[in-house]
Amino acid sequence: MKKRKILKSILVISMAMFVGISAVGCGKTETAKNEDAPKVIRIGGTPISQVTYEAIKPLYEKEGYKTEFVMFDSNPVALQACNDGDVDIDLGQHIKFVESFNKTKNGDLEMVKPYGYYTGIGLYSEKYKSVDEIPEGGKIAIMNDPINMGIALSILQDSGLIKLNPDVETPTIADITENKKSLKIIDMEQAQTVAALKDMDASCVFFTHMSNAKKDPAKFLARDKVMINFPMGVIVKKENAEKKWVIDFAKLLRNKDVQKKIDDKYPSVFEFYTSDDQVKK
């Protein structure tokens, strides 16, 4: 009887030890899956970007990640913070803007596939209902960064308001070769172009900024023809571009529930990619 009791006790202790070791082993496996991820992944962006973050957050955190959102008042500042390592992921800028940042600021950033969506840039007016109504000597606001300035000027050219030097790939105001109406084209930080509408005859504005200002992005006089090739998505330091925690976040941009939440908040603002092949470089 004593032998049976001793054997039974040994068996119980052995099983308990096995269960304990298994539990520890499982914990290590779960941690190992995300072992290269920061303990808290810091996502940076403007208030517009926060909508995307909030849509992704519950699904991403279900995969075992912890996150927090860091708010910035402009896209250039958010990009700089990502480049400096103050945030781990940046949201809200298009790929050409990132490439321009890398060139001008000696940056080391990359947009990760899969790409998420793209938005548009429109020519808007609160005084006129057509491009033809814009008067002689009228004032038009455009963005002051090189890439978006080039897109805005192309919209004005396509609308018949100006002509640009055809030999310049990314035109600036200095590359206007014809301006029959003697328009005053005023460049400013992109977020200010929507606020400038009240003082301008027209303004080139991102759909996102129009929507954020409670204005209808669909009521443009003219719009760009190129923004499908300017994807927006997850931006990180190049050294992190292939890490699992980054790609897991980027993949959620293709999730239908995530897209619906973004579209509900910003109707008529974004179009979502179904394939990265839609982007022509």
Short mmCIF file of C-alpha atoms in Angstrom, two decimals:
data_model
loop_
_atom_site.label_atom_id
_atom_site.label_comp_id
_atom_site.label_asym_id
_atom_site.label_seq_id
_atom_site.Cartn_x
_atom_site.Cartn_y
_atom_site.Cartn_z
CA MET A 1 0.00 0.00 0.00
CA LYS A 2 2.80 2.38 0.93
CA LYS A 3 4.54 1.68 -2.42
CA ARG A 4 1.32 2.45 -4.33
CA LYS A 5 0.91 5.76 -2.46
CA ILE A 6 4.53 6.70 -3.17
CA LEU A 7 4.20 5.82 -6.87
CA LYS A 8 0.93 7.77 -7.11
CA SER A 9 2.57 10.83 -5.53
CA ILE A 10 5.52 10.65 -7.92
CA LEU A 11 3.10 10.38 -10.88
CA VAL A 12 1.10 13.43 -9.75
CA ILE A 13 4.28 15.50 -9.25
CA SER A 14 5.63 14.43 -12.66
CA MET A 15 2.39 15.38 -14.39
CA ALA A 16 2.35 18.75 -12.64
CA MET A 17 5.93 19.40 -13.72
CA PHE A 18 5.09 18.42 -17.32
CA VAL A 19 2.09 20.75 -17.41
CA GLY A 20 4.17 23.59 -15.97
CA ILE A 21 6.98 23.08 -18.48
CA SER A 22 4.47 22.87 -21.35
CA ALA A 23 2.84 26.11 -20.27
CA VAL A 24 6.21 27.86 -20.13
CA GLY A 25 7.12 26.39 -23.52
CA CYS A 26 3.87 27.68 -25.06
CA GLY A 27 4.55 31.12 -23.63
CA LYS A 28 8.00 31.16 -25.20
CA THR A 29 6.58 30.10 -28.58
CA GLU A 30 4.00 32.91 -28.50
CA THR A 31 6.62 35.46 -27.54
CA ALA A 32 9.08 34.18 -30.12
CA LYS A 33 6.57 34.84 -32.88
CA ASN A 34 6.82 38.59 -32.22
CA GLU A 35 10.24 38.69 -30.60
CA ASP A 36 11.62 41.31 -33.03
CA ALA A 37 8.65 43.66 -32.53
CA PRO A 38 8.87 46.61 -30.12
CA LYS A 39 7.00 45.99 -26.86
CA VAL A 40 4.69 48.86 -27.80
CA ILE A 41 4.58 49.71 -31.50
CA ARG A 42 4.25 53.46 -31.93
CA ILE A 43 2.15 54.51 -34.94
CA GLY A 44 2.55 58.12 -36.07
CA GLY A 45 0.29 60.29 -38.19
CA THR A 46 -2.12 63.20 -38.45
CA PRO A 47 -5.80 63.09 -37.35
CA ILE A 48 -6.69 61.74 -40.81
CA SER A 49 -4.26 58.84 -40.34
CA GLN A 50 -5.71 58.07 -36.93
CA VAL A 51 -8.89 56.76 -38.61
CA THR A 52 -6.84 54.07 -40.37
CA TYR A 53 -5.03 53.25 -37.13
CA GLU A 54 -8.27 52.89 -35.17
CA ALA A 55 -9.70 50.58 -37.86
CA ILE A 56 -6.63 48.33 -37.81
CA LYS A 57 -5.84 48.39 -34.09
CA PRO A 58 -8.27 45.72 -32.74
CA LEU A 59 -7.35 43.17 -35.42
CA TYR A 60 -3.63 43.87 -35.10
CA GLU A 61 -3.65 43.63 -31.32
CA LYS A 62 -5.53 40.30 -31.55
CA GLU A 63 -2.35 38.99 -33.17
CA GLY A 64 -0.43 39.78 -29.99
CA TYR A 65 0.93 43.26 -30.70
CA LYS A 66 0.58 46.31 -28.48
CA THR A 67 0.27 49.75 -30.05
CA GLU A 68 -0.19 53.43 -29.36
CA PHE A 69 -0.94 56.34 -31.70
CA VAL A 70 1.27 59.43 -31.73
CA MET A 71 -0.41 62.54 -33.17
CA PHE A 72 1.43 65.06 -35.37
CA ASP A 73 0.14 68.29 -36.87
CA SER A 74 1.61 67.76 -40.34
CA ASN A 75 2.82 64.98 -42.64
CA PRO A 76 6.44 66.22 -42.94
CA VAL A 77 6.79 66.24 -39.14
CA ALA A 78 5.34 62.71 -38.93
CA LEU A 79 7.79 61.45 -41.56
CA GLN A 80 10.71 63.05 -39.75
CA ALA A 81 9.64 61.37 -36.52
CA CYS A 82 9.61 57.98 -38.24
CA ASN A 83 13.01 58.60 -39.80
CA ASP A 84 14.39 59.63 -36.39
CA GLY A 85 12.99 56.49 -34.72
CA ASP A 86 10.50 58.38 -32.54
CA VAL A 87 7.70 56.27 -34.06
CA ASP A 88 7.94 52.78 -35.56
CA ILE A 89 5.31 53.12 -38.32
CA ASP A 90 4.07 56.21 -40.10
CA LEU A 91 0.72 56.51 -41.90
CA GLY A 92 -0.79 59.16 -44.15
CA GLN A 93 1.66 60.06 -46.93
CA HIS A 94 1.83 58.80 -50.50
CA ILE A 95 4.85 56.99 -51.84
CA LYS A 96 6.20 59.86 -53.97
CA PHE A 97 6.08 62.17 -50.95
CA VAL A 98 8.18 59.61 -49.04
CA GLU A 99 10.67 59.33 -51.91
CA SER A 100 10.95 63.12 -52.06
CA PHE A 101 11.53 63.22 -48.30
CA ASN A 102 14.32 60.66 -48.62
CA LYS A 103 16.06 62.80 -51.26
CA THR A 104 15.70 66.19 -49.61
CA LYS A 105 16.15 65.12 -45.97
CA ASN A 106 18.59 62.25 -46.48
CA GLY A 107 15.87 59.93 -45.22
CA ASP A 108 15.87 56.15 -44.96
CA LEU A 109 12.17 55.32 -45.25
CA GLU A 110 10.24 52.77 -47.30
CA MET A 111 6.58 52.06 -48.01
CA VAL A 112 5.74 48.41 -47.39
CA LYS A 113 3.56 46.22 -49.60
CA PRO A 114 0.70 45.51 -49.77
CA TYR A 115 -0.29 49.09 -50.50
CA GLY A 116 -3.50 50.32 -48.94
CA TYR A 117 -5.32 53.00 -50.88
CA TYR A 118 -4.97 56.26 -52.76
CA THR A 119 -6.75 59.58 -52.61
CA GLY A 120 -7.17 62.46 -55.05
CA ILE A 121 -6.31 66.12 -55.43
CA GLY A 122 -8.97 68.47 -56.74
CA LEU A 123 -9.23 72.09 -57.84
CA TYR A 124 -11.97 73.66 -55.68
CA SER A 125 -13.62 77.05 -55.44
CA GLU A 126 -16.13 78.55 -53.05
CA LYS A 127 -16.78 81.44 -55.46
CA TYR A 128 -17.09 79.83 -58.89
CA LYS A 129 -18.80 76.79 -60.37
CA SER A 130 -16.47 76.20 -63.31
CA VAL A 131 -12.83 76.70 -64.28
CA ASP A 132 -13.88 79.19 -66.98
CA GLU A 133 -15.30 81.51 -64.31
CA ILE A 134 -11.95 81.97 -62.55
CA PRO A 135 -11.16 85.64 -63.29
CA GLU A 136 -8.18 87.47 -64.74
CA GLY A 137 -5.56 87.92 -62.02
CA GLY A 138 -7.33 85.33 -59.81
CA LYS A 139 -5.49 83.79 -56.86
CA ILE A 140 -5.00 80.02 -56.71
CA ALA A 141 -3.45 78.14 -53.79
CA ILE A 142 -1.31 75.05 -54.36
CA MET A 143 0.94 72.88 -52.19
CA ASN A 144 4.51 73.97 -51.50
CA ASP A 145 6.26 70.57 -51.50
CA PRO A 146 7.78 69.64 -54.89
CA ILE A 147 5.81 66.46 -55.66
CA ASN A 148 2.35 67.77 -54.80
CA MET A 149 3.12 71.16 -56.35
CA GLY A 150 3.82 69.35 -59.61
CA ILE A 151 0.49 67.49 -59.45
CA ALA A 152 -1.42 70.71 -58.68
CA LEU A 153 0.22 72.56 -61.58
CA SER A 154 -0.63 69.65 -63.89
CA ILE A 155 -4.30 70.00 -62.85
CA LEU A 156 -4.16 73.70 -63.77
CA GLN A 157 -2.56 72.84 -67.11
CA ASP A 158 -5.11 70.12 -67.89
CA SER A 159 -7.82 72.68 -67.09
CA GLY A 160 -6.42 75.08 -69.68
CA LEU A 161 -5.35 77.74 -67.15
CA ILE A 162 -1.58 77.53 -67.65
CA LYS A 163 1.08 75.79 -69.72
CA LEU A 164 4.18 74.11 -68.27
CA ASN A 165 7.63 73.38 -69.63
CA PRO A 166 7.18 69.87 -71.14
CA ASP A 167 10.81 69.00 -70.50
CA VAL A 168 10.44 69.19 -66.71
CA GLU A 169 9.29 66.00 -64.99
CA THR A 170 8.32 67.61 -61.67
CA PRO A 171 7.35 71.19 -62.49
CA THR A 172 7.39 74.12 -60.10
CA ILE A 173 5.86 77.59 -60.40
CA ALA A 174 9.08 78.66 -62.15
CA ASP A 175 8.29 76.20 -64.98
CA ILE A 176 5.05 77.93 -66.03
CA THR A 177 5.58 79.05 -69.65
CA GLU A 178 2.13 80.50 -70.29
CA ASN A 179 -0.37 82.15 -67.93
CA LYS A 180 -2.94 83.95 -70.10
CA LYS A 181 -5.11 85.06 -67.16
CA SER A 182 -2.10 86.31 -65.19
CA LEU A 183 -3.16 84.09 -62.30
CA LYS A 184 -1.40 84.56 -58.98
CA ILE A 185 -0.37 81.06 -57.93
CA ILE A 186 0.46 80.95 -54.22
CA ASP A 187 2.19 77.94 -52.66
CA MET A 188 1.65 76.90 -49.04
CA GLU A 189 1.77 73.89 -46.72
CA GLN A 190 -0.70 71.31 -48.04
CA ALA A 191 -3.00 71.31 -45.00
CA GLN A 192 -3.46 75.09 -45.36
CA THR A 193 -4.84 74.93 -48.91
CA VAL A 194 -8.33 74.06 -47.70
CA ALA A 195 -8.39 76.90 -45.14
CA ALA A 196 -7.23 79.26 -47.90
CA LEU A 197 -10.36 78.62 -49.97
CA LYS A 198 -12.20 81.51 -48.32
CA ASP A 199 -9.51 83.96 -49.47
CA MET A 200 -8.65 82.44 -52.84
CA ASP A 201 -10.48 82.23 -56.14
CA ALA A 202 -9.59 78.53 -56.21
CA SER A 203 -7.36 76.08 -54.40
CA CYS A 204 -5.81 72.67 -55.11
CA VAL A 205 -6.65 70.48 -52.13
CA PHE A 206 -6.31 66.82 -51.18
CA PHE A 207 -9.64 65.00 -50.88
CA THR A 208 -8.60 64.07 -47.35
CA HIS A 209 -8.22 67.69 -46.26
CA MET A 210 -11.55 68.64 -47.86
CA SER A 211 -13.32 65.88 -45.97
CA ASN A 212 -11.57 66.71 -42.71
CA ALA A 213 -12.78 70.31 -43.09
CA LYS A 214 -16.36 69.03 -43.47
CA LYS A 215 -16.43 69.96 -47.16
CA ASP A 216 -17.52 67.66 -50.00
CA PRO A 217 -14.44 66.23 -51.77
CA ALA A 218 -16.57 65.27 -54.78
CA LYS A 219 -17.38 68.92 -55.63
CA PHE A 220 -14.19 69.71 -57.51
CA LEU A 221 -13.93 71.84 -60.67
CA ALA A 222 -11.18 69.51 -61.94
CA ARG A 223 -9.06 66.72 -60.49
CA ASP A 224 -5.76 64.92 -60.97
CA LYS A 225 -5.18 62.06 -63.42
CA VAL A 226 -2.27 60.40 -61.65
CA MET A 227 -2.99 59.69 -57.99
CA ILE A 228 -3.73 55.98 -58.58
CA ASN A 229 0.05 55.70 -58.98
CA PHE A 230 0.65 57.39 -55.60
CA PRO A 231 -0.22 54.66 -53.08
CA MET A 232 -0.60 55.35 -49.38
CA GLY A 233 0.34 52.72 -46.83
CA VAL A 234 2.69 51.66 -44.07
CA ILE A 235 5.96 53.62 -43.91
CA VAL A 236 8.94 52.40 -41.87
CA LYS A 237 12.71 52.60 -41.69
CA LYS A 238 14.17 50.43 -44.47
CA GLU A 239 15.78 48.12 -41.92
CA ASN A 240 12.29 47.17 -40.69
CA ALA A 241 10.55 46.83 -44.08
CA GLU A 242 10.60 43.01 -44.17
CA LYS A 243 9.89 42.34 -40.51
CA LYS A 244 6.83 40.32 -39.63
CA TRP A 245 5.29 42.90 -37.30
CA VAL A 246 5.38 45.48 -40.09
CA ILE A 247 3.97 43.22 -42.81
CA ASP A 248 1.23 41.99 -40.46
CA PHE A 249 0.12 45.61 -40.02
CA ALA A 250 0.27 46.36 -43.76
CA LYS A 251 -1.79 43.29 -44.68
CA LEU A 252 -4.70 44.58 -42.61
CA LEU A 253 -5.11 47.47 -45.07
CA ARG A 254 -6.67 44.89 -47.42
CA ASN A 255 -9.15 43.72 -44.76
CA LYS A 256 -12.75 44.50 -45.83
CA ASP A 257 -13.87 45.49 -42.32
CA VAL A 258 -10.93 47.88 -42.02
CA GLN A 259 -11.74 49.39 -45.42
CA LYS A 260 -15.41 49.81 -44.52
CA LYS A 261 -14.54 51.69 -41.32
CA ILE A 262 -12.26 54.03 -43.26
CA ASP A 263 -14.85 54.55 -46.00
CA ASP A 264 -17.61 55.21 -43.46
CA LYS A 265 -15.51 57.96 -41.91
CA TYR A 266 -14.24 59.38 -45.19
CA PRO A 267 -16.77 58.67 -47.97
CA SER A 268 -15.60 59.48 -51.53
CA VAL A 269 -12.05 60.11 -50.28
CA PHE A 270 -10.13 56.85 -50.73
CA GLU A 271 -10.07 54.10 -53.32
CA PHE A 272 -8.63 50.78 -52.14
CA TYR A 273 -6.17 48.67 -54.08
CA THR A 274 -6.97 45.05 -54.82
CA SER A 275 -3.47 44.45 -56.19
CA ASP A 276 -0.12 46.23 -56.04
CA ASP A 277 0.03 45.81 -59.85
CA GLN A 278 -2.49 48.67 -60.19
CA VAL A 279 0.37 51.05 -59.39
CA LYS A 280 2.44 52.05 -62.43
CA LYS A 281 5.86 53.43 -61.58
#
